[in-house]
Short mmCIF file of C-alpha atoms (C1' of nucleotides) in Angstrom, two decimals:
data_model
loop_
_atom_site.label_atom_id
_atom_site.label_comp_id
_atom_site.label_asym_id
_atom_site.label_seq_id
_atom_site.Cartn_x
_atom_site.Cartn_y
_atom_site.Cartn_z
CA UNK Y 1 -4.26 -7.80 -18.66
CA UNK Y 2 -4.08 -8.38 -14.49
CA UNK Y 3 -1.45 -7.19 -13.50
CA UNK Y 4 2.15 -8.59 -14.26
CA UNK Y 5 3.07 -10.21 -9.87
CA UNK Y 6 6.75 -9.32 -11.18
CA UNK Y 7 8.88 -11.22 -9.23
CA UNK Y 8 10.25 -7.63 -8.64
CA UNK Y 9 7.23 -6.13 -7.35
CA UNK Y 10 6.18 -9.16 -4.75
CA UNK Y 11 9.36 -8.51 -3.33
CA UNK Y 12 7.91 -4.74 -2.87
CA UNK Y 13 4.91 -5.59 -1.29
CA UNK Y 14 6.80 -8.00 0.73
CA UNK Y 15 9.14 -5.13 2.19
CA UNK Y 16 6.06 -2.74 1.78
CA UNK Y 17 3.05 -5.37 4.11
CA UNK Y 18 6.55 -6.14 6.34
CA UNK Y 19 6.34 -2.78 7.03
CA UNK Y 20 3.26 -2.11 8.60
CA UNK Y 21 1.95 -0.01 5.61
CA UNK Y 22 -1.38 0.14 5.26
CA UNK Y 23 -3.37 -2.11 2.18
CA UNK Y 24 -4.30 0.89 0.33
CA UNK Y 25 -0.62 2.21 1.01
CA UNK Y 26 1.30 0.15 -0.50
CA UNK Y 27 -1.51 -0.87 -3.20
CA UNK Y 28 -0.98 3.27 -4.26
CA UNK Y 29 3.25 2.77 -4.55
CA UNK Y 30 2.54 -0.31 -6.79
CA UNK Y 31 0.01 1.27 -8.44
CA UNK Y 32 -2.87 -0.89 -7.74
CA UNK Y 33 -6.15 -1.49 -5.79
CA UNK Y 34 -5.62 -2.43 -2.16
CA UNK Y 35 -7.62 -5.06 -2.74
CA UNK Y 36 -5.31 -6.36 -4.95
CA UNK Y 37 -2.34 -6.10 -2.07
CA UNK Y 38 -4.38 -7.80 0.11
CA UNK Y 39 -5.33 -10.20 -2.35
CA UNK Y 40 -2.58 -11.26 -3.60
CA UNK Y 41 -0.64 -10.91 0.11
CA UNK Y 42 -3.39 -13.72 0.80
CA UNK Y 43 -1.59 -15.33 -1.77
CA UNK Y 44 1.53 -15.11 -0.89
CA UNK Y 45 1.09 -17.07 2.60
CA UNK Y 46 2.35 -13.28 3.89
CA UNK Y 47 1.21 -12.70 8.22
CA UNK Y 48 -2.47 -11.31 8.16
CA UNK Y 49 -2.92 -8.09 9.33
CA UNK Y 50 -4.94 -8.01 12.41
CA UNK Y 51 -8.35 -7.80 10.76
CA UNK Y 52 -10.99 -4.65 12.24
CA UNK Y 53 -13.54 -6.83 11.94
CA UNK Y 54 -14.61 -10.26 12.96
CA UNK Y 55 -15.04 -13.35 10.43
CA UNK Y 56 -17.30 -14.93 10.60
CA UNK Y 57 -15.96 -18.66 10.96
CA UNK Y 58 -15.29 -17.51 6.97
CA UNK Y 59 -17.51 -20.44 5.90
CA UNK Y 60 -19.52 -19.22 3.44
CA UNK Y 61 -20.13 -22.73 3.52
CA UNK Y 62 -23.48 -23.87 5.61
CA UNK Y 63 -21.48 -26.28 7.83
CA UNK Y 64 -23.58 -27.66 8.81
CA UNK Y 65 -23.45 -27.09 12.57
CA UNK Y 66 -26.11 -28.75 13.56
CA UNK Y 67 -24.96 -32.19 14.45
CA UNK Y 68 -26.56 -31.98 18.39
CA UNK Y 69 -28.55 -33.87 19.01
CA UNK Y 70 -32.08 -32.79 17.65
CA UNK Y 71 -34.67 -33.52 20.39
CA UNK Y 72 -32.57 -30.96 22.55
CA UNK Y 73 -30.41 -33.87 24.30
CA UNK Y 74 -27.74 -33.34 26.03
CA UNK Y 75 -25.64 -36.37 24.18
CA UNK Y 76 -24.63 -37.16 27.35
CA UNK Y 77 -19.89 -36.09 27.20
CA UNK Y 78 -19.39 -39.30 27.55
CA UNK Y 79 -15.94 -38.62 27.75
CA UNK Y 80 -14.93 -38.50 31.92
CA UNK Y 81 -12.38 -38.02 32.51
CA UNK Y 82 -9.99 -40.88 33.61
CA UNK Y 83 -7.36 -41.50 34.88
CA UNK Y 84 -7.11 -37.37 36.01
CA UNK Y 85 -3.16 -37.45 37.55
CA UNK Y 86 -2.06 -39.03 35.10
CA UNK Y 87 1.54 -37.94 34.79
CA UNK Y 88 0.63 -36.95 31.36
CA UNK Y 89 3.89 -37.25 28.60
CA UNK Y 90 4.96 -33.66 27.60
CA UNK Y 91 2.98 -33.06 24.84
CA UNK Y 92 3.55 -30.21 23.76
CA UNK Y 93 -0.28 -29.55 23.35
CA UNK Y 94 -0.39 -28.26 26.10
CA UNK Y 95 0.20 -24.82 26.07
CA UNK Y 96 0.41 -23.13 22.45
CA UNK Y 97 3.55 -21.52 20.93
CA UNK Y 98 4.45 -18.38 21.55
CA UNK Y 99 3.03 -16.75 19.14
CA UNK Y 100 5.08 -13.86 18.35
CA UNK Y 101 2.66 -11.16 17.09
CA UNK Y 102 5.02 -8.11 16.68
CA UNK Y 103 2.66 -5.03 17.28
CA UNK Y 104 2.64 -3.57 13.35
CA UNK Y 105 3.11 -0.32 14.19
CA UNK Y 106 3.02 1.10 10.08
CA UNK Y 107 5.89 4.23 11.92
CA UNK Y 108 6.21 5.50 7.82
CA UNK Y 109 3.20 6.58 8.27
CA UNK Y 110 3.46 9.88 9.89
CA UNK Y 111 0.96 12.19 8.09
CA UNK Y 112 2.41 15.80 7.94
CA UNK Y 113 -0.24 18.03 7.61
CA UNK Y 114 1.20 19.88 4.15
CA UNK Y 115 -0.74 22.15 2.72
CA UNK Y 116 -3.13 19.66 0.36
CA UNK Y 117 -1.42 19.72 -2.48
CA UNK Y 118 -4.39 17.68 -4.54
CA UNK Y 119 -3.68 18.06 -7.74
CA UNK Y 120 0.06 18.00 -7.73
CA UNK Y 121 1.89 17.19 -11.37
CA UNK Y 122 3.59 14.92 -11.22
CA UNK Y 123 7.72 14.55 -12.70
CA UNK Y 124 8.48 13.45 -15.90
CA UNK Y 125 9.07 10.70 -14.95
CA UNK Y 126 13.36 11.29 -16.16
CA UNK Y 127 13.07 7.79 -16.57
CA UNK Y 128 16.40 6.62 -18.39
CA UNK Y 129 15.53 3.34 -17.90
CA UNK Y 130 18.24 3.58 -14.68
CA UNK Y 131 18.17 4.05 -10.83
CA UNK Y 132 16.46 7.41 -9.43
CA UNK Y 133 20.71 8.03 -8.80
CA UNK Y 134 20.68 9.81 -12.01
CA UNK Y 135 17.71 10.87 -12.95
CA UNK Y 136 17.34 15.21 -11.84
CA UNK Y 137 15.16 15.89 -14.11
CA UNK Y 138 16.65 19.57 -13.44
CA UNK Y 139 17.62 19.64 -16.14
CA UNK Y 140 14.71 20.34 -18.09
CA UNK Y 141 15.55 24.31 -16.52
CA UNK Y 142 17.38 25.16 -20.26
CA UNK Y 143 19.39 27.85 -19.61
CA UNK Y 144 17.04 30.07 -21.78
CA UNK Y 145 14.67 30.27 -19.05
CA UNK Y 146 15.04 34.06 -18.16
CA UNK Y 147 15.12 33.19 -14.23
CA UNK Y 148 18.71 32.47 -15.15
CA UNK Y 149 19.20 36.21 -14.98
CA UNK Y 150 19.51 35.68 -11.80
CA UNK Y 151 21.00 38.17 -9.81
CA UNK Y 152 24.59 38.17 -8.23
CA UNK Y 153 23.60 37.26 -4.55
CA UNK Y 154 21.45 34.72 -4.53
CA UNK Y 155 19.66 33.91 -1.61
CA UNK Y 156 18.47 30.98 0.28
CA UNK Y 157 15.71 31.81 -1.16
CA UNK Y 158 15.36 32.67 -4.45
CA UNK Y 159 12.02 34.03 -5.40
CA UNK Y 160 12.50 32.13 -8.82
CA UNK Y 161 13.59 28.72 -7.87
CA UNK Y 162 14.04 26.96 -11.14
CA UNK Y 163 11.40 24.36 -9.89
CA UNK Y 164 11.33 22.15 -12.74
CA UNK Y 165 7.26 20.15 -12.53
CA UNK Y 166 6.88 18.61 -16.05
CA UNK Y 167 2.77 18.43 -16.00
CA UNK Y 168 2.85 14.81 -17.85
CA UNK Y 169 -0.38 13.16 -16.79
CA UNK Y 170 0.04 10.67 -19.46
CA UNK Y 171 2.08 8.27 -16.45
CA UNK Y 172 -0.27 5.92 -15.44
CA UNK Y 173 -0.93 8.27 -12.60
CA UNK Y 174 -3.35 6.00 -10.59
CA UNK Y 175 -5.57 9.51 -9.07
CA UNK Y 176 -2.91 12.02 -6.52
CA UNK Y 177 -6.48 10.73 -4.06
CA UNK Y 178 -5.13 12.81 -0.70
CA UNK Y 179 -2.80 9.21 0.20
CA UNK Y 180 -0.81 10.09 3.29
CA UNK Y 181 1.14 12.23 0.75
CA UNK Y 182 3.83 10.63 -0.36
CA UNK Y 183 7.56 11.39 -2.16
CA UNK Y 184 5.81 11.30 -5.96
CA UNK Y 185 9.87 10.82 -6.97
CA UNK Y 186 8.91 8.02 -10.59
CA UNK Y 187 11.16 5.68 -10.16
CA UNK Y 188 12.11 2.87 -12.65
CA UNK Y 189 9.91 2.57 -16.46
CA UNK Y 190 6.74 3.91 -16.02
CA UNK Y 191 4.19 1.29 -18.24
CA UNK Y 192 6.97 -1.16 -16.61
CA UNK Y 193 5.01 -3.44 -14.17
CA UNK Y 194 8.69 -1.71 -11.96
CA UNK Y 195 6.99 1.46 -11.66
CA UNK Y 196 6.53 3.32 -8.57
CA UNK Y 197 7.08 6.26 -6.70
CA UNK Y 198 9.30 6.78 -4.68
CA UNK Y 199 6.40 6.61 -1.41
CA UNK Y 200 9.09 7.90 1.17
CA UNK Y 201 7.34 10.63 3.38
CA UNK Y 202 8.20 13.68 1.61
CA UNK Y 203 9.18 17.35 3.20
CA UNK Y 204 6.18 19.25 4.06
CA UNK Y 205 5.01 21.56 1.00
CA UNK Y 206 6.49 20.08 -1.22
CA UNK Y 207 5.92 16.52 -3.00
CA UNK Y 208 9.35 14.79 -2.61
CA UNK Y 209 11.38 13.28 -0.39
CA UNK Y 210 14.48 15.25 1.72
CA UNK Y 211 16.96 13.44 -1.21
CA UNK Y 212 13.94 13.44 -4.16
CA UNK Y 213 13.37 17.46 -3.75
CA UNK Y 214 16.69 17.84 -3.73
CA UNK Y 215 16.58 16.02 -7.02
CA UNK Y 216 13.88 18.16 -8.15
CA UNK Y 217 14.82 22.18 -6.92
CA UNK Y 218 17.97 23.29 -7.64
CA UNK Y 219 19.53 26.50 -7.23
CA UNK Y 220 21.48 28.09 -10.41
CA UNK Y 221 24.86 28.93 -8.42
CA UNK Y 222 24.13 24.64 -7.02
CA UNK Y 223 23.29 23.70 -10.47
CA UNK Y 224 26.33 25.55 -12.00
CA UNK Y 225 29.06 24.18 -9.24
CA UNK Y 226 27.63 20.44 -9.85
CA UNK Y 227 27.50 20.27 -13.58
CA UNK Y 228 30.87 21.05 -13.90
"C1'" DC Q 1 -18.31 9.36 6.09
"C1'" DC Q 2 -13.66 7.83 6.31
"C1'" DC Q 3 -10.86 4.76 7.24
"C1'" DT Q 4 -9.73 -0.58 7.54
"C1'" DG Q 5 -8.05 -5.45 6.29
"C1'" DA Q 6 -10.36 -10.46 5.30
"C1'" DT Q 7 -12.74 -13.25 2.34
"C1'" DT Q 8 -15.42 -14.59 -2.29
"C1'" DC Q 9 -16.40 -15.65 -6.11
"C1'" DG Q 10 -16.76 -14.54 -11.65
"C1'" DC Q 11 -12.51 -13.93 -14.55
"C1'" DG T 1 -3.67 -16.67 -10.41
"C1'" DC T 2 -6.29 -12.44 -10.13
"C1'" DG T 3 -9.35 -8.17 -8.32
"C1'" DA T 4 -13.39 -5.65 -8.17
"C1'" DA T 5 -16.84 -6.12 -4.56
"C1'" DT T 6 -18.88 -6.88 -1.04
"C1'" DC T 7 -18.30 -7.16 3.55
"C1'" DA T 8 -17.55 -5.56 8.77
"C1'" DG T 9 -15.10 -3.33 12.80
"C1'" DG T 10 -12.88 1.14 14.31
#
DNA sequence: CCCTGATTCGC
DNA sequence: GCGAATCAGG
């Protein structure tokens, strides 16, 4: 199986592509290689980004560009400009279209020089096959946890923060390469084409973005309130 | 080295 | 259609 470019993945590709994310970055979020991204983008006819390289006329085939005079003699350009001051019909050929090319400055590429969390364990995908609104893998922390015996007065930074990070690498974790450090909150069903990670800019020092960090890290007290 | 994106071409 | 291989510039 190569890859099922479902309507959804394609839609996301389009979106991310339009957001100006790099192909590699998009690939990470879609769990495909940058090549796949570029290839698909091309086939979709997405607007090409300013390539860092210049292509050699893109003509792999020997474009027999040797119609020039054999003896090197210039074939006298017969095209002598005739009616020079011709009124010239207001053809649109005069000037090329505006070419509204927007500088694709990817704003989303901010890289918070955070700790090198190369070995971040992906959270156990809540995967209720439902939107990430509900997931909250927090519930994984059993009440029987010794940490539950937290002091009555909980400082803002409890020593035993009930982090719930389950190892789980069963999910096709496409190598945690030091990417642009993106939120690794799982969205969708792992294994299904739609699966991907949040990808938002994470809180420095945390593997999740602000929203998901709140879901991932819950203070015991808060939890009690929330559960209610 | 790393990054980038584009094209080619076997599958 | 797909994407690894390859290319090539920064």
